[in-house]
Coordinates of C-alpha atoms in Angstrom, one line a residue:
M656 CA 67.7 11.0 5.3
K657 CA 66.1 8.4 7.6
K658 CA 68.0 9.8 10.6
S659 CA 66.8 13.4 9.8
I660 CA 63.2 12.2 9.6
L661 CA 63.6 10.3 12.8
I662 CA 64.9 13.4 14.6
I663 CA 62.1 15.5 13.3
T664 CA 59.6 12.9 14.4
V665 CA 60.8 12.5 18.0
I666 CA 61.2 16.3 18.5
A667 CA 57.7 16.9 17.1
A668 CA 56.4 14.3 19.6
A669 CA 58.2 16.1 22.5
I670 CA 56.9 19.6 21.4
M671 CA 53.4 18.2 21.1
E672 CA 53.5 16.9 24.6
L673 CA 55.0 20.1 26.0
I674 CA 52.5 22.3 24.2
D675 CA 49.7 20.5 26.0
T676 CA 51.2 21.4 29.4
S677 CA 50.1 25.1 28.7
I678 CA 47.7 25.2 25.8
V679 CA 44.7 24.6 28.0
N680 CA 45.4 27.5 30.3
V681 CA 43.7 30.2 28.2
A682 CA 40.7 28.1 27.4
L683 CA 39.5 27.3 30.9
S684 CA 36.7 29.9 31.0
H685 CA 35.3 28.6 27.7
M686 CA 35.4 25.0 28.9
S687 CA 33.7 26.1 32.1
G688 CA 30.8 27.7 30.4
N689 CA 30.4 25.0 27.8
L690 CA 30.5 22.1 30.2
G691 CA 28.5 23.9 32.9
A692 CA 31.2 23.6 35.5
T693 CA 32.8 26.0 37.9
L694 CA 36.2 27.5 37.0
E695 CA 37.6 25.8 40.1
D696 CA 36.5 22.3 38.9
T697 CA 37.6 23.1 35.3
S698 CA 41.2 23.9 36.5
W699 CA 41.5 20.1 37.3
V700 CA 42.0 19.7 33.6
I701 CA 45.4 21.3 34.0
T702 CA 46.1 19.5 37.3
A703 CA 45.3 16.0 36.1
Y704 CA 47.7 16.3 33.1
A705 CA 50.5 17.6 35.3
I706 CA 50.1 14.8 37.9
A707 CA 50.1 12.1 35.2
N708 CA 53.2 13.6 33.6
I709 CA 55.2 14.0 36.8
I710 CA 54.4 10.4 37.8
V711 CA 55.3 8.8 34.5
I712 CA 58.4 10.8 33.5
P713 CA 60.8 9.3 36.1
M714 CA 59.5 5.8 35.4
T715 CA 60.2 5.9 31.6
S716 CA 63.6 4.2 32.0
F717 CA 62.0 1.3 33.9
L718 CA 59.0 1.1 31.5
T719 CA 61.2 1.1 28.3
A720 CA 63.3 -1.7 29.8
K721 CA 60.2 -3.7 30.8
L722 CA 58.1 -3.2 27.6
G723 CA 60.8 -2.4 25.1
R724 CA 61.5 1.1 23.8
R725 CA 59.8 0.7 20.5
N726 CA 56.6 -0.8 22.0
Y727 CA 56.4 1.7 24.9
Y728 CA 57.2 4.8 22.8
I729 CA 54.7 4.0 19.9
G730 CA 52.1 2.8 22.4
S731 CA 52.5 6.1 24.3
I732 CA 52.1 8.2 21.2
I733 CA 48.9 6.3 20.2
A734 CA 47.5 6.6 23.8
F735 CA 48.3 10.4 23.8
T736 CA 46.6 10.9 20.4
F737 CA 43.6 8.8 21.2
F738 CA 42.9 10.4 24.6
S739 CA 43.5 13.9 23.0
A740 CA 40.5 13.0 20.8
M741 CA 38.5 11.8 23.8
C742 CA 39.2 15.1 25.6
G743 CA 37.7 17.0 22.7
L744 CA 34.6 14.7 22.7
A745 CA 34.1 14.9 26.5
S746 CA 30.6 15.9 27.5
N747 CA 31.1 16.8 31.1
I748 CA 34.0 18.1 33.2
W749 CA 34.9 15.0 35.1
T750 CA 35.0 12.9 32.0
L751 CA 37.3 15.5 30.5
V752 CA 39.5 15.4 33.6
A753 CA 39.8 11.6 33.4
F754 CA 40.7 11.6 29.7
R755 CA 43.2 14.4 30.4
F756 CA 44.9 12.3 33.1
L757 CA 45.2 9.4 30.6
Q758 CA 46.5 11.8 28.0
G759 CA 49.2 12.8 30.4
I760 CA 50.1 9.1 31.1
G761 CA 50.6 8.7 27.3
G762 CA 52.6 11.9 27.0
G763 CA 55.0 11.0 29.9
A764 CA 57.2 8.9 27.6
L765 CA 57.5 11.5 24.9
L766 CA 60.1 13.6 26.7
S767 CA 62.7 11.2 28.0
V768 CA 62.5 8.6 25.3
S769 CA 62.5 11.2 22.6
Q770 CA 65.6 12.7 24.2
A771 CA 67.3 9.3 24.4
I772 CA 66.6 8.6 20.7
V773 CA 68.0 12.0 19.7
F774 CA 71.2 11.4 21.7
E775 CA 71.6 7.9 20.2
V776 CA 71.2 9.1 16.6
Y777 CA 73.8 11.9 17.0
G778 CA 76.4 9.8 18.8
K779 CA 79.2 10.9 21.1
E780 CA 80.9 13.4 19.0
R781 CA 77.8 15.5 18.4
V782 CA 75.9 15.1 21.6
S783 CA 75.9 18.9 22.2
I784 CA 74.1 19.4 18.9
A785 CA 71.6 16.7 19.9
S786 CA 71.0 18.5 23.2
A787 CA 70.4 21.8 21.4
L788 CA 67.9 20.3 19.0
F789 CA 66.0 18.6 21.8
G790 CA 66.2 21.9 23.7
V791 CA 64.2 23.5 20.9
G792 CA 61.3 21.4 21.9
V793 CA 61.8 22.0 25.6
F794 CA 61.7 25.7 25.1
L795 CA 59.2 26.1 22.3
G796 CA 56.5 23.8 23.7
P797 CA 55.6 25.7 26.9
T798 CA 56.2 29.1 25.2
I799 CA 53.8 28.8 22.3
G800 CA 51.2 26.7 24.1
P801 CA 49.2 29.7 25.5
T802 CA 49.5 31.6 22.2
L803 CA 48.3 28.6 20.2
G804 CA 45.5 27.9 22.7
G805 CA 44.3 31.6 22.6
F806 CA 44.3 31.6 18.8
I807 CA 42.3 28.4 18.6
T808 CA 39.9 29.3 21.3
E809 CA 39.2 32.8 19.7
N810 CA 38.7 31.5 16.2
Y811 CA 37.3 28.1 16.7
T812 CA 36.0 26.1 19.8
W813 CA 37.9 24.8 22.7
P814 CA 37.8 21.1 21.7
W815 CA 40.1 22.0 18.8
I816 CA 43.0 22.5 21.2
F817 CA 42.9 18.7 21.6
Y818 CA 41.9 17.8 18.1
I819 CA 45.0 19.6 16.7
N820 CA 47.0 16.7 18.2
I821 CA 45.3 14.1 16.1
P822 CA 46.9 14.7 12.7
I823 CA 50.3 15.3 14.3
G824 CA 49.9 12.2 16.5
I825 CA 49.0 10.0 13.5
A826 CA 52.0 11.3 11.4
V827 CA 54.4 10.8 14.4
T828 CA 53.0 7.2 15.0
V829 CA 53.4 6.2 11.3
S830 CA 56.9 7.6 11.2
S831 CA 57.9 5.9 14.5
L832 CA 56.6 2.6 13.3
L833 CA 58.9 2.9 10.3
L834 CA 62.0 4.3 12.0
V835 CA 62.1 3.7 15.8
T836 CA 64.2 0.7 16.8
E837 CA 65.3 -0.9 20.0
P838 CA 68.5 0.5 21.6
E839 CA 71.8 -1.3 21.0
I840 CA 72.1 -2.1 24.7
K841 CA 69.0 -3.4 26.4
A842 CA 68.3 -3.7 30.1
K843 CA 66.6 -6.6 31.7
V844 CA 64.1 -6.1 34.5
K845 CA 64.7 -8.9 37.0
S846 CA 61.7 -8.0 39.1
V847 CA 59.1 -5.3 39.3
D848 CA 59.4 -2.8 42.1
W849 CA 55.7 -2.6 42.9
W850 CA 56.3 -0.9 46.3
G851 CA 58.4 1.8 44.6
I852 CA 55.8 2.3 41.9
L853 CA 53.0 2.6 44.5
L854 CA 54.9 5.0 46.7
L855 CA 55.9 7.1 43.7
I856 CA 52.3 7.4 42.4
I857 CA 51.0 8.3 45.9
G858 CA 53.8 10.7 46.8
I859 CA 54.1 12.6 43.5
G860 CA 50.3 12.6 42.9
S861 CA 49.8 14.1 46.3
L862 CA 52.6 16.7 46.0
Q863 CA 51.5 17.7 42.5
T864 CA 47.9 18.1 43.7
V865 CA 49.0 20.3 46.6
L866 CA 51.1 22.5 44.2
E867 CA 48.4 22.8 41.6
R868 CA 45.5 23.4 43.9
G869 CA 47.0 25.0 47.0
E870 CA 46.5 28.7 45.9
T871 CA 43.0 28.0 44.6
D872 CA 41.9 26.5 47.9
D873 CA 43.8 28.9 50.2
W874 CA 46.5 26.3 51.0
F875 CA 46.3 24.9 54.5
S876 CA 42.9 26.4 55.2
A877 CA 41.6 23.4 53.2
G878 CA 41.6 20.0 55.1
Y879 CA 42.4 17.9 52.0
I880 CA 45.6 20.1 51.3
I881 CA 46.8 19.3 54.8
V882 CA 46.1 15.6 54.4
L883 CA 47.8 15.4 51.0
T884 CA 50.8 17.3 52.3
I885 CA 51.3 14.8 55.1
V886 CA 50.8 11.9 52.6
A887 CA 53.3 13.4 50.2
V888 CA 56.0 13.9 52.8
F889 CA 55.5 10.4 54.2
S890 CA 55.3 8.7 50.8
L891 CA 58.2 10.4 49.2
S892 CA 60.4 10.0 52.3
T893 CA 59.6 6.3 52.3
F894 CA 60.1 6.1 48.6
I895 CA 63.6 7.5 48.8
W896 CA 64.6 5.1 51.5
W897 CA 63.0 2.2 49.7
E898 CA 64.7 3.0 46.3
L899 CA 68.1 3.3 48.0
T900 CA 67.8 -0.1 49.7
T901 CA 65.9 -2.3 47.2
P902 CA 68.1 -4.2 44.7
N903 CA 66.0 -3.5 41.7
P904 CA 64.5 0.0 42.1
V905 CA 62.0 1.5 39.7
I906 CA 64.0 4.7 39.8
D907 CA 67.7 4.3 40.6
L908 CA 68.4 7.2 42.9
R909 CA 71.9 6.0 43.4
V910 CA 72.8 7.9 40.2
L911 CA 72.5 11.1 42.3
K912 CA 75.8 10.1 43.9
S913 CA 77.3 11.9 40.9
K914 CA 77.9 15.5 42.2
S915 CA 77.5 16.9 38.7
L916 CA 74.1 15.2 38.2
A917 CA 72.9 16.3 41.7
V918 CA 73.9 20.0 41.1
A919 CA 72.5 19.9 37.5
A920 CA 69.2 18.5 38.8
I921 CA 68.8 21.4 41.2
L922 CA 69.7 23.9 38.5
I923 CA 67.3 22.3 36.0
F924 CA 64.6 22.6 38.7
V925 CA 65.4 26.3 38.9
T926 CA 65.4 26.6 35.1
G927 CA 62.0 24.9 35.0
F928 CA 60.9 27.4 37.6
G929 CA 62.0 30.3 35.4
L930 CA 60.8 28.8 32.1
F931 CA 57.2 28.0 33.3
T932 CA 56.7 31.0 35.6
S933 CA 57.8 33.5 32.9
V934 CA 55.4 31.7 30.4
F935 CA 52.7 32.1 33.0
L936 CA 53.4 35.7 34.1
T937 CA 54.0 37.3 30.7
P938 CA 50.8 36.6 28.9
V939 CA 48.7 37.4 32.0
L940 CA 50.6 40.7 32.4
A941 CA 50.2 41.5 28.7
Q942 CA 46.5 40.7 28.4
R943 CA 45.0 41.5 31.8
V944 CA 47.1 44.5 32.9
L945 CA 48.5 46.0 29.8
L946 CA 45.4 45.1 27.8
F947 CA 47.1 43.6 24.8
P948 CA 44.9 41.4 22.6
P949 CA 45.9 37.7 22.5
T950 CA 47.3 38.0 18.9
I951 CA 49.7 40.8 19.9
T952 CA 50.7 38.8 23.0
G953 CA 51.6 35.9 20.9
L954 CA 53.6 38.1 18.5
I955 CA 55.7 39.6 21.3
L956 CA 56.8 36.1 22.3
L957 CA 57.8 35.2 18.7
P958 CA 61.2 37.0 18.3
G959 CA 62.5 35.4 21.5
A960 CA 61.3 32.0 20.5
V961 CA 63.1 32.3 17.1
L962 CA 66.3 33.6 18.6
A963 CA 66.2 30.8 21.3
I964 CA 66.9 28.3 18.5
V965 CA 70.0 30.3 17.6
G966 CA 71.0 30.4 21.3
L967 CA 70.7 26.7 21.6
L968 CA 72.8 26.0 18.6
F969 CA 75.4 28.6 19.7
S970 CA 75.7 27.0 23.2
A971 CA 76.1 23.6 21.5
T972 CA 78.9 25.0 19.3
L973 CA 80.7 26.5 22.3
L974 CA 80.6 23.2 24.1
K975 CA 81.9 21.4 21.0
R976 CA 84.8 23.9 20.9
G977 CA 85.8 23.1 24.5
V978 CA 84.2 25.9 26.4
S979 CA 83.3 24.8 30.0
P980 CA 79.6 24.2 30.6
L981 CA 80.0 26.2 33.8
I982 CA 80.8 29.4 31.9
I983 CA 77.8 29.0 29.6
I984 CA 75.5 28.2 32.5
T985 CA 76.7 31.3 34.4
A986 CA 76.0 33.5 31.3
G987 CA 72.6 32.0 31.0
F988 CA 71.7 32.7 34.6
V989 CA 73.0 36.3 34.3
I990 CA 71.0 37.0 31.1
F991 CA 67.8 35.5 32.6
I992 CA 68.3 37.7 35.8
S993 CA 68.7 40.7 33.5
F994 CA 65.3 39.8 31.9
T995 CA 63.6 39.7 35.3
W996 CA 65.2 43.1 36.2
Q997 CA 64.0 44.7 33.0
M998 CA 60.4 43.3 33.4
S999 CA 60.3 44.6 37.0
H1000 CA 60.5 48.2 35.6
M1001 CA 57.5 48.1 33.3
N1002 CA 54.6 50.5 33.7
L1003 CA 51.0 50.8 32.5
E1004 CA 52.1 52.8 29.4
A1005 CA 54.3 49.9 28.2
S1006 CA 53.8 49.1 24.5
P1007 CA 54.2 45.6 22.9
G1008 CA 57.6 46.7 21.6
D1009 CA 58.8 47.5 25.2
L1010 CA 58.3 43.8 26.1
V1011 CA 60.1 42.3 23.0
G1012 CA 63.6 43.2 24.2
P1013 CA 63.3 41.7 27.7
L1014 CA 61.6 38.6 26.3
I1015 CA 64.6 38.1 24.0
Y1016 CA 66.8 38.1 27.0
R1017 CA 64.5 35.5 28.6
A1018 CA 64.8 33.3 25.6
M1019 CA 68.6 33.6 25.3
G1020 CA 69.1 33.0 29.0
I1021 CA 67.0 29.7 29.0
A1022 CA 68.6 28.7 25.7
L1023 CA 72.1 29.0 27.1
L1024 CA 71.1 27.0 30.2
T1025 CA 69.4 24.0 28.4
V1026 CA 72.4 22.4 26.6
P1027 CA 75.2 22.8 29.1
L1028 CA 73.0 21.7 32.0
T1029 CA 72.3 18.5 30.1
A1030 CA 76.1 18.1 29.5
L1031 CA 76.9 18.8 33.1
A1032 CA 74.2 16.3 34.3
V1033 CA 75.5 13.3 32.4
S1034 CA 79.2 14.2 32.5
G1035 CA 79.9 12.1 35.6
L1036 CA 77.6 9.2 34.8
E1037 CA 78.4 5.7 33.5
L1038 CA 76.9 4.7 30.3
K1039 CA 74.2 2.5 31.9
D1040 CA 73.1 5.3 34.2
I1041 CA 72.6 8.1 31.6
P1042 CA 69.0 7.3 30.7
Q1043 CA 68.0 7.3 34.4
G1044 CA 69.8 10.6 34.8
T1045 CA 68.0 12.3 31.9
A1046 CA 64.7 11.0 33.2
L1047 CA 65.3 12.5 36.6
N1048 CA 66.3 15.8 34.9
N1049 CA 63.1 15.9 32.9
M1050 CA 61.1 15.3 36.1
M1051 CA 63.0 18.0 37.9
R1052 CA 62.2 20.5 35.1
Q1053 CA 58.5 19.7 35.2
L1054 CA 58.5 19.8 39.0
G1055 CA 60.3 23.1 39.0
G1056 CA 57.6 24.5 36.7
S1057 CA 54.7 23.2 38.9
F1058 CA 56.4 24.4 42.1
G1059 CA 57.2 27.8 40.5
I1060 CA 53.7 28.5 39.3
A1061 CA 52.2 27.5 42.7
V1062 CA 54.7 29.8 44.5
I1063 CA 54.3 32.7 42.0
N1064 CA 50.5 32.5 42.2
T1065 CA 50.6 32.8 46.0
Y1066 CA 53.2 35.5 45.9
V1067 CA 51.2 37.6 43.4
A1068 CA 48.1 37.3 45.5
Q1069 CA 49.8 38.4 48.6
R1070 CA 51.6 41.3 46.9
F1071 CA 48.4 42.4 45.3
G1072 CA 46.7 42.7 48.7
L1073 CA 49.7 44.6 50.1
H1074 CA 49.9 47.1 47.2
R1075 CA 46.2 47.6 47.1
N1076 CA 46.1 48.5 50.8
D1077 CA 49.1 50.8 50.3
L1078 CA 47.4 52.6 47.4
L1079 CA 44.1 52.8 49.2
S1080 CA 45.8 54.6 52.2
N1081 CA 46.3 57.6 49.9
I1082 CA 42.6 57.6 48.7
N1083 CA 40.8 59.8 51.2
I1084 CA 38.9 63.1 51.4
F1085 CA 42.0 64.9 52.6
N1086 CA 43.9 64.2 49.4
D1087 CA 43.2 67.0 46.9
Q1088 CA 44.1 65.0 43.9
T1089 CA 41.7 62.3 44.9
T1090 CA 38.8 64.6 45.5
A1091 CA 39.5 66.5 42.2
R1092 CA 39.6 63.2 40.3
I1093 CA 36.4 61.9 41.8
A1094 CA 34.7 65.3 41.1
K1095 CA 35.8 65.2 37.5
L1096 CA 34.6 61.7 36.9
T1097 CA 31.3 62.4 38.6
N1098 CA 30.7 65.4 36.4
Y1099 CA 31.6 63.3 33.3
F1100 CA 29.0 60.6 34.2
S1101 CA 26.4 63.3 35.1
S1102 CA 26.9 64.8 31.7
R1103 CA 26.0 61.4 30.3
G1104 CA 22.6 61.4 31.9
F1105 CA 23.3 59.6 35.2
S1106 CA 21.9 60.8 38.5
S1107 CA 24.2 62.5 40.9
F1108 CA 24.2 59.4 43.1
D1109 CA 24.9 57.0 40.2
A1110 CA 27.5 59.3 38.7
H1111 CA 29.4 59.4 42.0
K1112 CA 29.1 55.6 42.4
K1113 CA 30.5 55.1 38.9
A1114 CA 33.3 57.5 39.6
I1115 CA 34.3 55.5 42.7
A1116 CA 34.1 52.3 40.6
V1117 CA 36.6 53.8 38.1
I1118 CA 39.0 54.8 40.9
D1119 CA 38.7 51.3 42.4
S1120 CA 39.3 49.7 39.0
T1121 CA 42.4 51.9 38.5
I1122 CA 43.8 50.9 41.9
N1123 CA 43.2 47.2 41.1
R1124 CA 45.0 47.5 37.8
Q1125 CA 47.9 49.4 39.3
S1126 CA 48.1 46.9 42.2
S1127 CA 48.1 44.0 39.7
L1128 CA 50.9 45.6 37.8
L1129 CA 53.1 46.1 40.9
S1130 CA 52.4 42.5 42.1
Y1131 CA 53.5 41.1 38.7
L1132 CA 56.6 43.2 38.7
D1133 CA 57.5 41.9 42.1
A1134 CA 57.0 38.4 40.9
Y1135 CA 59.6 38.9 38.1
L1136 CA 62.0 40.2 40.7
F1137 CA 61.3 37.2 42.9
S1138 CA 62.1 34.8 40.0
G1139 CA 65.3 36.6 39.4
L1140 CA 66.2 36.3 43.1
I1141 CA 65.7 32.5 42.9
F1142 CA 68.1 32.3 40.0
L1143 CA 70.6 34.5 41.8
L1144 CA 70.5 32.3 44.9
A1145 CA 71.0 29.2 42.9
M1146 CA 74.2 30.4 41.1
P1147 CA 76.6 29.6 44.0
L1148 CA 75.8 25.9 43.5
L1149 CA 78.1 26.0 40.5
F1150 CA 81.0 26.3 42.9
L1151 CA 80.4 22.7 43.9
V1152 CA 81.5 21.5 40.5
I1153 CA 83.8 24.4 39.5
N1154 CA 86.9 22.5 40.3
R1155 CA 86.0 19.6 37.9
K1156 CA 87.8 19.3 34.7
K1157 CA 86.1 20.6 31.6
Q1158 CA 83.1 18.5 30.8
T1159 CA 82.4 19.3 27.2
R1160 CA 81.7 15.9 25.8
P1161 CA 79.4 13.8 27.9
V1162 CA 78.9 10.2 27.1
V1163 CA 76.2 9.5 24.5
I1164 CA 72.9 7.8 25.5
V1165 CA 72.5 4.5 23.6
S1166 CA 69.9 2.8 25.7
D1167 CA 66.7 3.5 27.7
H1168 CA 67.4 1.4 30.7

């Protein structure tokens, strides 16, 4: 019974942290108006959290060894909960951004440490089931975040997207105080790698800022984006060299000598790309282009989210029965590519029901990837290296999401311009359909009491709005195809590990060092 409650506790903590990566997205305009800030400044609320997460996640192995797993984990939950409350109470935008960054620092431990605890509780023989259960949190968090954020913002006020963490955080803290213990094997930190920590913070912080803010500020047209790009490249290059040469690195990159971990890390990056970009694209397409209300948008995501749990447990069962992770991973990639292909054929007449089927494919594809990729990642690692490997994998998933959204945002903007210009080329006085449509709209507005000039102006505005909507649709459909192409190009990496023996039972994680 205690083990079951502990599993529920740590998975709830992970889901809470992952929900907060996307719950804010739909509330930005409300925050902007309420705090008297521009939408551009308000978007730093998302950026600050992402930067803090990406910095802390790869350091969790070091921090648990230095502070003790129990102290670090419970302290992180308390910090996450406290700063969630402070975010809701913030009276201006930059106070909110600061608290949001500190909330992200607290939340960074809730992924890797929670995963390590789940693996430890289930033991070697049931590690695939442990991966599946933790995968529920990895999948559900980002998926339901926008829906939950939209519901709260519509029916209450934006601070409640932060206040909702308080009761959950308190319950998780109390349960953790009673149930979380130190791992059986503890690591000792001989010395603190301050240079590694500094280079990691500067490098990842700069990279994440570039990814999050690049599209908003027109990439390299902004001087600070150029500076941060140079800083990121220099810092991360130096960081890699330093971590490979220092005797006590904050992040032991030597674990990437394992071919299975290196390949899995890249595939997890791609999976993060698909998971987060699809969560980003689908609600925007549904609400802004297909004009679905937020409640309906949330409901079309629900069947896939429920079936994903089945997919996660199914993939775990296959692993337990000896099916190679490579077979399941390949199936997951093919199913996700099928989702992107189906979504690329939507039109403006699509109903909510038309999206449910493809979204089920999306959910099943990601579900089939989650468990076997974890198994593949740790299959070639020694016991002492597994926590570091899982921390790197969690970082790669989050980086994949950040990179994916940055790329997709830019791609959609470029494709929108291309499609709009293409459609506009057909709108001219020599096109009989165009002139007939404008005449019909002008007559309609004239019959409503507008002058002939105003009626014609409104007719042109309707045509322009229609072109924009159609251009938006086409650009989003292209973005789905682009995501599918990324998955297709990543699949050959599996050949690098295809000749390995079946890796169905990876070593269990029993420590956090």
